[in-house]
Amino acid sequence: MSALLEVTGLTVRFETKRGGLTAAEDVSFSVPAGGTLGIVGESGSGKSVSVLSLLGLLPGAKVTGTASLEGKKLIGASEAELTKLRGDRVAMIFQDPMTSLDPSWRVGDQVAEPLRLHRGLDAAAARAKATALLESVGLPSPAELARAYPHHLSGGQRQRVMIAAALACEPALLIADEPTTALDVTVQAQVMELLARLQRERKMGLVLISHDLGLVSEVCEELLVMYAGQVVERGPTKRLLSAPRHPYVAGLLASTPTLEGTGRLKEIPGTVPDLRLPLPGCRFAERCPQARPECTKSPVSLLDEVRCLFPLSPSRLSHV
Amino acid sequence: MNWRSRLGLLTLVLLAGLTFGHAALTALDALPECPFGADPGMPYETVCGQVIGGLWRSLLLGVTAGAGSCLAATALALFARRLGGRFELGIEKGAELFFSIPDLLVLIVLGFVSRAVWGGEGVTLPFMIASLVAIGWAAPTRMVQNRLRSLERLDFITAAHAIGVPRTRVLLRHVLPMAWDYLLAIFLLRVPAIILTESTISYLGFGLPLDQPSLGRYLGGHWQLLATDDWVKVAPAWALLALLVVAFHQVGRGLLDRAEEAR
Ligand SMILES: Nc1ncnc2c1ncn2[C@@H]1O[C@H](COP(=O)(O)OP(=O)(O)O)[C@@H](O)[C@H]1O
Ligand SMILES: [Mg+2]
């Protein structure tokens, strides 16, 4: 059986006025039907670029590698083919709900739009379905709300509207790019809960992107950790949390607040390297407490789900 | 809106009122006597009638040619953004090239063509409007193209693509509605530029005929009066032309600033 989403060797390059830049390099992952994958990494590590490029939403980027959704190829597909898939089989929600809704459209019409486009519903039927969707994402008095413009809504309400629009056509895969980062802390938890519930109920595949390892690990079975455009470690959430093998992941864990709130958080010192500069060896070496001279000599490849010459815990166990 | 734009708007309303009021009083045969007397070139016409007629023609050709060139520019810019690639580059380069040709030169040539084909003392009003649209599309095309391009970078446009809205529909239903304020501003700024261009060409005698003058043609036809005791017969036309151009410019400028701030 083939996976819902299968991505192999995804590389995204931008040519800018100040030189070329590889924002994502050799990224591979897969999501089974109904599965959940979390993509974690600091800001600028290439998380957004990795998913936007799959849907053809990065004009001006040179995208290579292979990717397929339910067996249909994504990279190299025509604009028309992708337009048919987007909002129907795969949907996406974005970080900032304040800017992701069209300010000149009524909320209900924005939720109804994918239904009209992909299901061919007429205005009245689409409007009725949109109202039902607004109710299903927990919005109060949905019929009234459908007639409101986005500026009348709070951030949390707008993100719920985005979710309603994304789920309108019951996609097999939902990609959520930092869906709660721009929200208040209390609202964050509610929206995450909603997403997790909808994912379970609809048995929908979910790719959840966040810079917050704690948040992602509560929802996702599998994790993919990115650093400076590369996957540094990949694996089941449980294993990654209990026995991280990449020093960067270990550092992230140490800087993630736990429920018990014990101990001081340790920030990883240093900053992410400039992707415009040549990066010969391990990209984390500069900030790595375990770095050795070999680390900066030649590129490190992803071996046994970890991109490190000297992984932390013994990797013998996972050899097949 | 700042006070300069408000004053400009008020001036435009008064100028429009002047032309309509004059037309209404003429129809009712209740026109008061013109304080500036008769047109020295055409004793059966009053200075008031000539100047207000000229104001009306300048206003009409400015607004219609302005609207025409902005519509053409918007259509071209939308096509360019939709088709992209070499087509977009072609329109961009074409506009740039066209922009570098002097407007007056093209209008003079078009004026000769009109006379050669249809004869007459000058060109007709519709011909003048068409000529002004033909020379005036390049600058607004570039501006609208850049505006659309920057609007397309907004988050909700990416979100529209992400739910499968086709590109043409995204441009027409999501991008264009965000551009109206800007389009209105560049239209209002085109109008005074067009009125000035037409005034210049008609002043020099290559545009509208003397018996159907615009403000520029009236002034050009009576240029020698300026240094005589009869200067009062041309002063109102100079004043109206200046008011018209400055008022449009102020209103357009105010709207443009506001559109720019909104982003
Ligand atoms: N359109 C673009 N043109 C040039 N560089 C870009 C573009 N989009 C993203 N980048 C660069 O790609 C890198 C990864 O960006 P992104 O995927 O947005 O990071 P993340 O989502 O992990 O915060 C960043 O260095 C960013 O500057
Ligand atoms: Mg991002």
Coordinates of C-alpha atoms and ligand atoms in Angstrom, one line a residue:
Chain A
M1 CA 0.0 0.0 0.0
S2 CA 1.3 3.4 -0.9
A3 CA 1.5 6.2 1.6
L4 CA -0.9 9.2 1.5
L5 CA 2.0 11.6 1.0
E6 CA 5.4 10.5 -0.1
V7 CA 8.3 13.0 -0.4
T8 CA 11.8 12.0 -1.6
G9 CA 14.8 14.2 -2.0
L10 CA 12.9 17.5 -2.0
T11 CA 15.2 20.4 -2.7
V12 CA 14.0 24.0 -3.0
R13 CA 16.3 26.7 -4.4
F14 CA 15.7 30.4 -4.7
E15 CA 17.8 32.7 -7.0
T16 CA 17.8 36.1 -5.3
K17 CA 19.6 39.3 -6.2
R18 CA 22.1 38.6 -3.4
G19 CA 22.9 35.2 -4.7
G20 CA 21.3 31.7 -4.7
L21 CA 20.0 30.0 -1.6
T22 CA 18.9 26.4 -1.0
A23 CA 16.1 26.7 1.5
A24 CA 15.4 23.0 1.8
E25 CA 17.8 20.2 0.8
D26 CA 17.2 16.5 0.3
V27 CA 14.1 16.5 2.5
S28 CA 12.3 13.1 2.6
F29 CA 9.3 12.0 4.6
S30 CA 6.0 10.1 4.2
V31 CA 2.6 10.3 5.9
P32 CA 0.4 7.2 5.9
A33 CA -3.4 7.6 5.4
G34 CA -4.7 9.1 8.6
G35 CA -1.2 9.5 10.0
T36 CA 0.2 12.5 11.8
L37 CA 3.7 14.0 11.1
G38 CA 5.2 17.0 13.0
I39 CA 7.8 19.1 11.3
V40 CA 9.9 21.0 13.9
G41 CA 12.6 23.5 13.6
E42 CA 13.7 27.1 14.4
S43 CA 12.4 29.9 12.3
G44 CA 14.1 29.9 8.9
S45 CA 14.9 26.2 8.9
G46 CA 12.9 25.5 5.8
K47 CA 9.7 24.1 7.2
S48 CA 7.2 26.3 5.3
V49 CA 9.2 26.1 2.1
S50 CA 9.2 22.3 2.3
V51 CA 5.4 22.1 2.3
L52 CA 4.5 25.1 0.1
S53 CA 6.8 23.8 -2.6
L54 CA 4.8 20.5 -2.7
L55 CA 1.6 22.4 -3.5
G56 CA 3.2 24.6 -6.1
L57 CA 2.7 27.7 -3.9
L58 CA 6.2 29.1 -4.2
P59 CA 6.4 31.1 -7.4
G60 CA 10.0 31.7 -8.4
A61 CA 11.4 28.6 -6.5
K62 CA 13.3 25.8 -8.3
V63 CA 11.8 22.6 -6.8
T64 CA 13.4 19.2 -7.5
G65 CA 12.9 15.7 -6.0
T66 CA 9.7 13.6 -6.2
A67 CA 6.5 13.9 -4.2
S68 CA 3.1 12.2 -4.6
L69 CA -0.2 12.5 -2.9
E70 CA -2.5 9.4 -3.1
G71 CA -0.2 8.2 -5.9
K72 CA -0.6 11.4 -7.9
K73 CA 2.7 13.2 -8.5
L74 CA 2.9 16.7 -7.1
I75 CA 6.3 18.0 -8.3
G76 CA 6.2 18.6 -12.0
A77 CA 2.4 18.5 -12.1
S78 CA 0.7 21.1 -14.2
E79 CA -0.9 24.2 -12.6
A80 CA -4.3 22.9 -13.5
E81 CA -3.7 19.5 -11.9
L82 CA -2.4 21.2 -8.7
T83 CA -5.4 23.6 -8.6
K84 CA -7.7 20.6 -8.7
L85 CA -5.9 18.9 -5.7
R86 CA -5.6 22.0 -3.6
G87 CA -8.5 22.6 -1.3
D88 CA -10.0 19.2 -2.3
R89 CA -7.6 16.4 -1.5
V90 CA -5.1 18.5 0.3
A91 CA -5.7 21.7 2.3
M92 CA -3.5 24.1 4.1
I93 CA -3.8 26.5 7.0
F94 CA -1.4 29.2 7.7
Q95 CA 0.3 31.0 10.6
D96 CA -1.4 34.3 10.7
P97 CA -5.2 34.2 10.7
M98 CA -5.3 38.0 10.7
T99 CA -3.9 38.2 7.2
S100 CA -4.9 34.9 5.7
L101 CA -8.6 35.8 5.1
D102 CA -9.5 38.1 2.3
P103 CA -10.7 41.3 4.0
S104 CA -13.2 42.2 1.3
W105 CA -15.0 38.8 1.4
R106 CA -17.6 37.7 3.8
V107 CA -16.5 34.9 6.0
G108 CA -19.2 32.5 4.8
D109 CA -18.3 33.1 1.2
Q110 CA -14.7 32.2 1.9
V111 CA -15.7 28.9 3.4
A112 CA -18.1 28.3 0.6
E113 CA -15.6 29.0 -2.2
P114 CA -13.8 25.6 -2.2
L115 CA -17.3 23.9 -2.2
R116 CA -18.3 25.9 -5.3
L117 CA -15.0 25.3 -7.0
H118 CA -14.5 21.6 -6.3
R119 CA -18.0 20.3 -5.6
G120 CA -19.8 22.6 -8.1
L121 CA -22.4 23.5 -5.4
D122 CA -24.7 26.5 -6.2
A123 CA -24.6 29.6 -4.0
A124 CA -27.4 28.5 -1.7
A125 CA -26.2 25.0 -1.1
A126 CA -22.6 26.1 -0.6
R127 CA -23.8 28.7 1.9
A128 CA -25.8 26.2 3.9
K129 CA -22.8 23.8 4.0
A130 CA -20.5 26.7 5.0
T131 CA -22.7 27.5 7.9
A132 CA -22.7 23.9 9.0
L133 CA -18.9 23.9 8.7
L134 CA -18.6 27.0 10.8
E135 CA -20.7 25.3 13.5
S136 CA -18.5 22.2 13.3
V137 CA -15.4 24.2 14.2
G138 CA -17.0 25.5 17.3
L139 CA -18.1 29.0 16.2
P140 CA -21.1 30.5 17.9
S141 CA -24.2 31.7 15.9
P142 CA -22.7 30.5 12.6
A143 CA -25.4 31.9 10.3
E144 CA -24.8 35.4 11.6
L145 CA -21.0 34.9 11.5
A146 CA -21.1 33.8 7.9
R147 CA -22.3 37.2 6.9
A148 CA -19.6 39.1 8.8
Y149 CA -16.3 40.4 7.4
P150 CA -13.0 39.1 8.8
H151 CA -12.2 42.3 10.7
H152 CA -15.2 41.7 13.0
L153 CA -13.6 38.4 14.2
S154 CA -11.0 37.7 16.8
G155 CA -7.7 35.9 15.9
G156 CA -9.0 32.6 17.2
Q157 CA -12.3 32.8 15.4
R158 CA -10.5 33.6 12.2
Q159 CA -8.3 30.6 12.5
R160 CA -11.4 28.5 13.1
V161 CA -12.8 30.0 9.8
M162 CA -9.6 29.0 8.1
I163 CA -9.9 25.5 9.4
A164 CA -13.5 25.3 8.2
A165 CA -12.6 26.4 4.7
A166 CA -9.7 24.0 4.6
L167 CA -11.9 21.0 5.7
A168 CA -14.9 22.0 3.5
C169 CA -14.1 19.3 0.8
E170 CA -12.9 16.7 3.4
P171 CA -9.3 16.6 2.3
A172 CA -7.3 13.4 2.8
L173 CA -4.4 15.6 4.1
L174 CA -4.3 18.8 6.1
I175 CA -1.1 20.8 6.3
A176 CA -1.1 23.2 9.2
D177 CA 1.9 25.6 9.1
E178 CA 2.3 27.1 12.7
P179 CA -1.5 27.3 13.1
T180 CA -1.4 28.7 16.6
T181 CA 1.8 30.7 16.7
A182 CA 0.0 34.0 16.2
L183 CA -2.7 33.3 18.8
D184 CA -3.0 34.0 22.5
V185 CA -1.8 31.2 24.7
T186 CA -5.3 30.2 25.9
V187 CA -6.7 30.3 22.4
Q188 CA -3.7 28.3 21.2
A189 CA -4.7 25.3 23.3
Q190 CA -8.3 25.4 22.1
V191 CA -7.3 25.6 18.4
M192 CA -4.8 22.7 18.8
E193 CA -7.5 20.6 20.5
L194 CA -9.9 21.3 17.7
L195 CA -7.3 20.3 15.1
A196 CA -6.5 17.1 16.9
R197 CA -10.1 16.2 17.3
L198 CA -11.0 16.9 13.7
Q199 CA -8.0 14.8 12.6
R200 CA -9.1 11.8 14.7
E201 CA -12.8 12.1 13.7
R202 CA -12.1 12.4 10.0
K203 CA -9.1 10.0 10.0
M204 CA -7.4 12.7 8.0
G205 CA -3.6 12.8 7.4
L206 CA -2.0 15.8 9.2
V207 CA 1.3 17.5 8.8
L208 CA 1.7 19.9 11.7
I209 CA 4.5 22.5 11.5
S210 CA 5.8 24.3 14.5
H211 CA 8.9 25.7 16.1
D212 CA 7.5 24.3 19.4
L213 CA 8.6 20.7 19.9
G214 CA 6.3 20.3 22.9
L215 CA 3.2 21.3 21.1
V216 CA 3.9 19.1 18.1
S217 CA 4.8 16.1 20.1
E218 CA 1.4 16.1 21.8
V219 CA -0.4 15.6 18.5
C220 CA 1.9 13.8 16.2
E221 CA 3.0 10.2 16.0
E222 CA 6.0 10.9 13.9
L223 CA 8.5 13.8 14.0
L224 CA 10.8 15.4 11.5
V225 CA 13.3 17.9 12.9
M226 CA 14.8 20.4 10.5
Y227 CA 17.9 22.6 10.9
A228 CA 19.2 25.1 8.3
G229 CA 17.2 23.5 5.4
Q230 CA 18.1 19.9 6.2
V231 CA 16.4 17.1 8.1
V232 CA 18.6 16.4 11.1
E233 CA 16.5 13.6 12.7
R234 CA 13.4 11.7 12.0
G235 CA 11.4 9.0 13.9
P236 CA 8.5 8.1 16.1
T237 CA 7.7 10.9 18.6
K238 CA 8.2 8.6 21.6
R239 CA 11.6 7.5 20.6
L240 CA 12.7 11.0 19.7
L241 CA 11.6 12.4 23.0
S242 CA 13.1 9.7 25.1
A243 CA 16.3 9.1 23.3
P244 CA 17.2 11.9 20.8
R245 CA 20.3 11.1 18.8
H246 CA 21.1 14.4 17.2
P247 CA 22.7 16.9 19.5
Y248 CA 20.4 19.6 18.1
V249 CA 17.3 17.6 19.0
A250 CA 18.7 17.0 22.5
G251 CA 19.3 20.7 22.8
L252 CA 15.7 21.5 21.6
L253 CA 14.4 19.0 24.2
A254 CA 16.4 20.6 27.0
S255 CA 15.0 24.0 26.0
T256 CA 11.3 22.8 25.8
P257 CA 9.3 23.5 29.0
T258 CA 7.9 20.3 30.5
L259 CA 4.5 20.0 32.2
E260 CA 6.2 19.7 35.6
G261 CA 8.0 22.9 34.9
T262 CA 11.1 21.7 36.8
G263 CA 14.6 22.8 36.0
R264 CA 15.8 25.9 34.1
L265 CA 15.5 26.0 30.4
K266 CA 18.8 25.8 28.5
E267 CA 18.8 27.8 25.3
I268 CA 21.0 26.5 22.5
P269 CA 23.7 29.2 22.1
G270 CA 24.5 30.7 18.7
T271 CA 22.4 31.3 15.6
V272 CA 21.3 29.5 12.4
P273 CA 24.0 29.8 9.6
D274 CA 23.3 32.0 6.6
L275 CA 22.1 29.7 3.8
R276 CA 23.7 32.0 1.2
L277 CA 27.2 31.1 2.4
P278 CA 28.9 27.8 1.5
L279 CA 28.2 25.2 4.2
P280 CA 30.7 22.4 3.8
G281 CA 30.2 20.2 6.8
C282 CA 27.5 19.7 9.4
R283 CA 25.5 22.9 9.6
F284 CA 25.0 22.6 13.4
A285 CA 28.7 22.0 14.1
E286 CA 29.2 25.7 15.1
R287 CA 26.7 25.4 17.9
C288 CA 27.2 21.8 18.8
P289 CA 28.7 20.9 22.2
Q290 CA 29.8 17.5 20.8
A291 CA 31.4 18.9 17.6
R292 CA 34.8 17.5 16.5
P293 CA 37.1 18.7 13.7
E294 CA 35.8 16.0 11.3
C295 CA 32.3 17.5 11.6
T296 CA 33.1 20.6 9.4
K297 CA 35.1 18.7 6.7
S298 CA 32.5 17.2 4.4
P299 CA 28.7 17.0 4.1
V300 CA 27.0 14.7 6.5
S301 CA 24.3 12.5 5.1
L302 CA 21.1 11.2 6.8
L303 CA 22.0 7.7 8.0
D304 CA 19.6 5.7 10.2
E305 CA 17.2 8.6 10.5
V306 CA 19.9 11.0 11.9
R307 CA 22.3 13.4 10.2
C308 CA 25.2 13.3 12.6
L309 CA 28.7 11.7 12.5
F310 CA 28.6 11.1 16.2
P311 CA 25.0 10.5 17.3
L312 CA 24.2 10.6 21.0
S313 CA 22.8 7.2 22.0
P314 CA 24.2 4.0 20.6
S315 CA 22.6 3.5 17.1
R316 CA 23.4 -0.3 17.2
L317 CA 19.9 -1.0 18.4
S318 CA 18.2 0.4 15.3
H319 CA 20.4 -1.4 12.8
V320 CA 18.3 -3.9 10.8
Chain B
M1 CA -8.2 63.1 3.3
N2 CA -6.1 66.2 4.0
W3 CA -7.3 69.8 3.5
R4 CA -5.6 70.1 0.1
S5 CA -7.5 67.1 -1.3
R6 CA -10.8 68.4 0.2
L7 CA -10.2 71.8 -1.4
G8 CA -9.3 70.1 -4.7
L9 CA -12.5 68.1 -4.6
L10 CA -14.6 71.2 -3.8
T11 CA -12.9 73.0 -6.7
L12 CA -13.8 70.1 -9.1
V13 CA -17.4 70.2 -7.9
L14 CA -17.6 73.9 -8.5
L15 CA -16.0 73.7 -12.0
A16 CA -18.4 70.9 -13.0
G17 CA -21.3 73.0 -11.6
L18 CA -20.1 75.9 -13.7
T19 CA -20.3 73.9 -16.9
F20 CA -23.6 72.4 -16.1
G21 CA -25.0 75.6 -14.8
H22 CA -23.9 77.4 -18.0
A23 CA -25.5 74.7 -20.2
A24 CA -28.8 74.9 -18.2
L25 CA -29.0 78.7 -18.4
T26 CA -28.3 78.5 -22.1
A27 CA -31.1 76.0 -22.6
L28 CA -33.5 78.2 -20.6
D29 CA -32.3 81.3 -22.6
A30 CA -31.6 82.9 -19.2
L31 CA -27.9 83.5 -19.6
P32 CA -26.7 86.8 -17.9
E33 CA -24.5 89.1 -20.0
C34 CA -20.8 88.0 -20.1
P35 CA -18.6 90.5 -18.1
F36 CA -15.7 89.8 -20.5
G37 CA -17.5 90.7 -23.7
A38 CA -17.3 89.0 -27.0
D39 CA -14.6 86.7 -28.4
P40 CA -12.3 89.0 -30.4
G41 CA -11.9 86.3 -33.1
M42 CA -15.6 85.4 -33.3
P43 CA -17.8 88.5 -32.4
Y44 CA -21.0 86.4 -32.2
E45 CA -19.5 84.2 -29.4
T46 CA -19.0 85.6 -25.8
V47 CA -15.7 84.9 -24.0
C48 CA -17.8 83.2 -21.3
G49 CA -19.4 80.8 -23.8
Q50 CA -16.0 80.0 -25.4
V51 CA -14.1 79.5 -22.1
I52 CA -16.8 77.4 -20.4
G53 CA -17.2 75.4 -23.6
G54 CA -13.4 74.9 -23.5
L55 CA -13.5 73.9 -19.9
W56 CA -16.2 71.3 -20.7
R57 CA -14.1 69.9 -23.6
S58 CA -10.9 69.8 -21.5
L59 CA -12.8 68.1 -18.7
L60 CA -14.5 65.6 -21.0
L61 CA -11.4 64.6 -22.9
G62 CA -9.3 64.4 -19.7
V63 CA -11.8 62.2 -17.9
T64 CA -12.6 59.9 -20.8
A65 CA -9.0 59.5 -22.1
G66 CA -7.9 59.1 -18.4
A67 CA -10.5 56.3 -17.9
G68 CA -9.6 54.8 -21.3
S69 CA -5.9 54.6 -20.6
C70 CA -6.4 53.3 -17.1
L71 CA -8.8 50.6 -18.3
A72 CA -6.4 49.6 -21.0
A73 CA -3.5 49.6 -18.5
T74 CA -5.5 47.4 -16.0
A75 CA -6.5 44.9 -18.7
L76 CA -2.9 44.7 -20.0
A77 CA -1.5 44.4 -16.5
L78 CA -4.0 41.6 -15.6
F79 CA -3.1 39.7 -18.8
A80 CA 0.6 40.2 -18.1
R81 CA 0.2 38.8 -14.5
R82 CA -2.0 36.0 -15.7
L83 CA 0.2 34.8 -18.5
G84 CA 3.5 35.6 -16.9
G85 CA 6.9 34.6 -18.4
R86 CA 7.8 36.0 -21.8
F87 CA 4.4 37.7 -22.3
E88 CA 4.7 39.7 -19.1
L89 CA 8.3 40.6 -19.9
G90 CA 7.1 41.7 -23.4
I91 CA 4.4 44.0 -22.0
E92 CA 6.9 45.4 -19.5
K93 CA 9.6 46.1 -22.1
G94 CA 7.0 47.4 -24.6
A95 CA 5.6 49.9 -22.0
E96 CA 9.1 51.0 -21.2
L97 CA 10.0 51.6 -24.9
F98 CA 6.7 53.4 -25.5
F99 CA 7.2 55.5 -22.5
S100 CA 10.4 56.9 -23.9
I101 CA 8.7 58.3 -27.0
P102 CA 7.8 62.0 -26.6
D103 CA 3.9 62.3 -26.4
L104 CA 3.8 65.6 -28.3
L105 CA 5.7 64.2 -31.3
V106 CA 3.2 61.3 -31.6
L107 CA 0.2 63.7 -31.2
I108 CA 1.6 66.0 -33.9
V109 CA 2.0 63.0 -36.3
L110 CA -1.5 61.7 -35.5
G111 CA -2.9 65.2 -36.1
F112 CA -1.3 65.3 -39.6
V113 CA -2.7 61.8 -40.3
S114 CA -6.2 63.0 -39.3
R115 CA -6.0 66.0 -41.5
A116 CA -4.7 64.0 -44.4
V117 CA -7.5 61.5 -44.2
W118 CA -10.5 63.5 -43.0
G119 CA -9.4 67.1 -43.8
G120 CA -10.7 69.9 -41.5
E121 CA -9.0 72.6 -39.5
G122 CA -8.1 70.4 -36.5
V123 CA -8.8 66.9 -35.2
T124 CA -12.2 65.9 -33.8
L125 CA -12.8 65.4 -30.1
P126 CA -13.2 61.6 -30.4
F127 CA -10.0 61.4 -32.4
M128 CA -8.2 63.5 -29.8
I129 CA -9.5 61.2 -27.0
A130 CA -8.4 58.0 -28.9
S131 CA -5.0 59.6 -29.6
L132 CA -4.5 60.4 -25.9
V133 CA -5.5 56.8 -24.9
A134 CA -3.0 55.5 -27.5
I135 CA -0.1 57.5 -26.0
G136 CA -1.2 57.2 -22.4
W137 CA -1.4 53.5 -21.6
A138 CA 2.3 52.8 -20.9
A139 CA 3.0 54.6 -17.6
P140 CA -0.2 53.3 -15.8
T141 CA 0.4 49.8 -17.2
R142 CA 3.7 49.6 -15.4
M143 CA 2.3 51.0 -12.2
V144 CA -0.7 48.7 -12.2
Q145 CA 1.5 45.7 -13.0
N146 CA 3.8 46.5 -10.0
R147 CA 0.7 47.0 -7.8
L148 CA -0.8 43.7 -8.7
R149 CA 2.6 42.0 -8.2
S150 CA 2.9 43.3 -4.7
L151 CA -0.8 42.5 -3.8
E152 CA -0.2 38.9 -5.0
R153 CA 2.3 38.5 -2.2
L154 CA -0.3 39.0 0.5
D155 CA -1.0 36.0 2.7
F156 CA -4.7 35.7 1.8
I157 CA -3.8 35.4 -1.9
T158 CA -1.5 32.4 -1.1
A159 CA -4.4 31.1 1.0
A160 CA -6.8 31.5 -2.0
H161 CA -4.4 29.5 -4.2
A162 CA -4.2 26.9 -1.4
I163 CA -7.9 26.1 -1.5
G164 CA -7.7 25.6 -5.3
V165 CA -8.9 29.0 -6.7
P166 CA -7.7 29.1 -10.3
R167 CA -5.2 31.8 -11.2
T168 CA -7.5 33.9 -13.3
R169 CA -10.2 33.9 -10.6
V170 CA -7.6 34.8 -7.9
L171 CA -6.6 37.8 -10.0
L172 CA -10.2 39.0 -10.7
R173 CA -11.9 38.2 -7.5
H174 CA -9.2 38.5 -4.8
V175 CA -6.4 40.7 -6.2
L176 CA -8.3 43.3 -8.3
P177 CA -10.8 44.2 -5.5
M178 CA -7.8 45.2 -3.4
A179 CA -6.5 47.5 -6.1
W180 CA -9.5 49.8 -6.7
D181 CA -8.3 52.6 -4.4
Y182 CA -4.9 52.6 -6.2
L183 CA -6.5 52.5 -9.6
L184 CA -8.8 55.4 -8.8
A185 CA -5.8 57.4 -7.6
I186 CA -3.8 56.8 -10.7
F187 CA -6.8 57.6 -12.8
L188 CA -7.2 61.0 -11.0
L189 CA -3.5 61.7 -11.5
R190 CA -3.7 60.8 -15.2
V191 CA -6.5 63.3 -15.9
P192 CA -4.5 66.5 -15.2
A193 CA -1.5 65.1 -17.1
I194 CA -3.8 64.4 -20.1
I195 CA -5.4 67.8 -19.9
L196 CA -2.0 69.5 -19.9
T197 CA -0.7 67.4 -22.8
E198 CA -3.9 68.2 -24.9
S199 CA -3.7 71.9 -23.9
T200 CA -0.1 72.1 -25.1
I201 CA -0.8 70.4 -28.4
S202 CA -3.9 72.4 -29.1
Y203 CA -2.3 75.6 -28.0
L204 CA 0.3 75.0 -30.7
G205 CA -2.5 74.4 -33.2
F206 CA -2.0 70.7 -33.8
G207 CA -5.1 69.7 -31.9
L208 CA -8.8 70.7 -31.7
P209 CA -10.1 73.4 -34.1
L210 CA -10.8 77.0 -33.0
D211 CA -14.5 76.8 -33.4
Q212 CA -14.7 73.8 -31.0
P213 CA -11.9 74.8 -28.6
S214 CA -10.6 73.2 -25.5
L215 CA -9.1 75.6 -22.9
G216 CA -5.7 75.1 -24.6
R217 CA -7.0 75.8 -28.0
Y218 CA -8.8 79.0 -26.9
L219 CA -5.6 80.2 -25.2
G220 CA -3.5 79.3 -28.3
G221 CA -5.9 81.0 -30.6
H222 CA -5.7 84.2 -28.6
W223 CA -2.1 84.1 -27.4
Q224 CA -1.3 87.6 -28.8
L225 CA -4.0 89.2 -26.4
L226 CA -1.9 88.4 -23.3
A227 CA 0.3 91.4 -23.8
T228 CA -2.5 93.8 -24.7
D229 CA -5.3 95.7 -22.8
D230 CA -7.6 92.8 -23.9
W231 CA -5.7 90.4 -21.5
V232 CA -9.0 90.0 -19.5
K233 CA -10.4 88.0 -22.3
V234 CA -7.8 85.2 -21.8
A235 CA -7.2 85.5 -18.0
P236 CA -10.3 83.4 -17.1
A237 CA -9.2 80.6 -19.4
W238 CA -5.7 80.6 -17.8
A239 CA -7.3 80.6 -14.4
L240 CA -9.7 77.7 -15.1
L241 CA -7.0 75.6 -16.7
A242 CA -4.7 76.1 -13.7
L243 CA -7.5 75.4 -11.2
L244 CA -8.6 72.2 -13.1
V245 CA -5.1 70.7 -13.2
V246 CA -4.2 71.6 -9.7
A247 CA -7.5 70.3 -8.3
F248 CA -7.3 67.0 -10.0
H249 CA -3.7 66.6 -8.9
Q250 CA -4.5 67.3 -5.3
V251 CA -7.4 64.8 -5.1
G252 CA -5.4 62.1 -6.9
R253 CA -2.3 62.7 -4.7
G254 CA -4.4 62.5 -1.5
L255 CA -6.0 59.2 -2.6
L256 CA -2.6 57.8 -3.7
D257 CA -1.1 58.5 -0.3
R258 CA -4.0 56.9 1.4
A259 CA -3.8 53.8 -0.8
E260 CA -0.1 53.6 -0.1
E261 CA -0.6 53.9 3.6
A262 CA -3.3 51.1 3.6
R263 CA -0.7 48.6 2.5
Ligands
LIG1 N1 10.4 33.6 -1.7 C1 11.6 33.4 -1.2 N2 12.7 33.9 -1.7 C2 13.9 33.8 -1.2 N3 14.2 33.1 0.0 C3 13.1 32.6 0.6 C4 11.8 32.7 0.1 N4 11.0 32.1 1.0 C5 11.7 31.6 2.0 N5 13.0 31.9 1.8 C6 14.2 31.6 2.7 O1 14.1 30.2 2.9 C7 14.5 29.9 4.2 C8 13.5 29.0 4.9 O2 12.3 29.7 5.0 P1 11.0 29.1 5.7 O3 10.7 27.8 5.0 O4 9.9 30.1 5.6 O5 11.4 28.8 7.2 P2 10.5 28.3 8.4 O6 9.1 28.1 7.9 O7 11.2 27.1 8.9 O8 10.5 29.4 9.4 C9 14.7 31.2 4.9 O9 16.1 31.5 5.0 C10 14.0 32.2 4.0 O10 14.7 33.5 4.1
MG2 MG 7.3 29.2 8.4

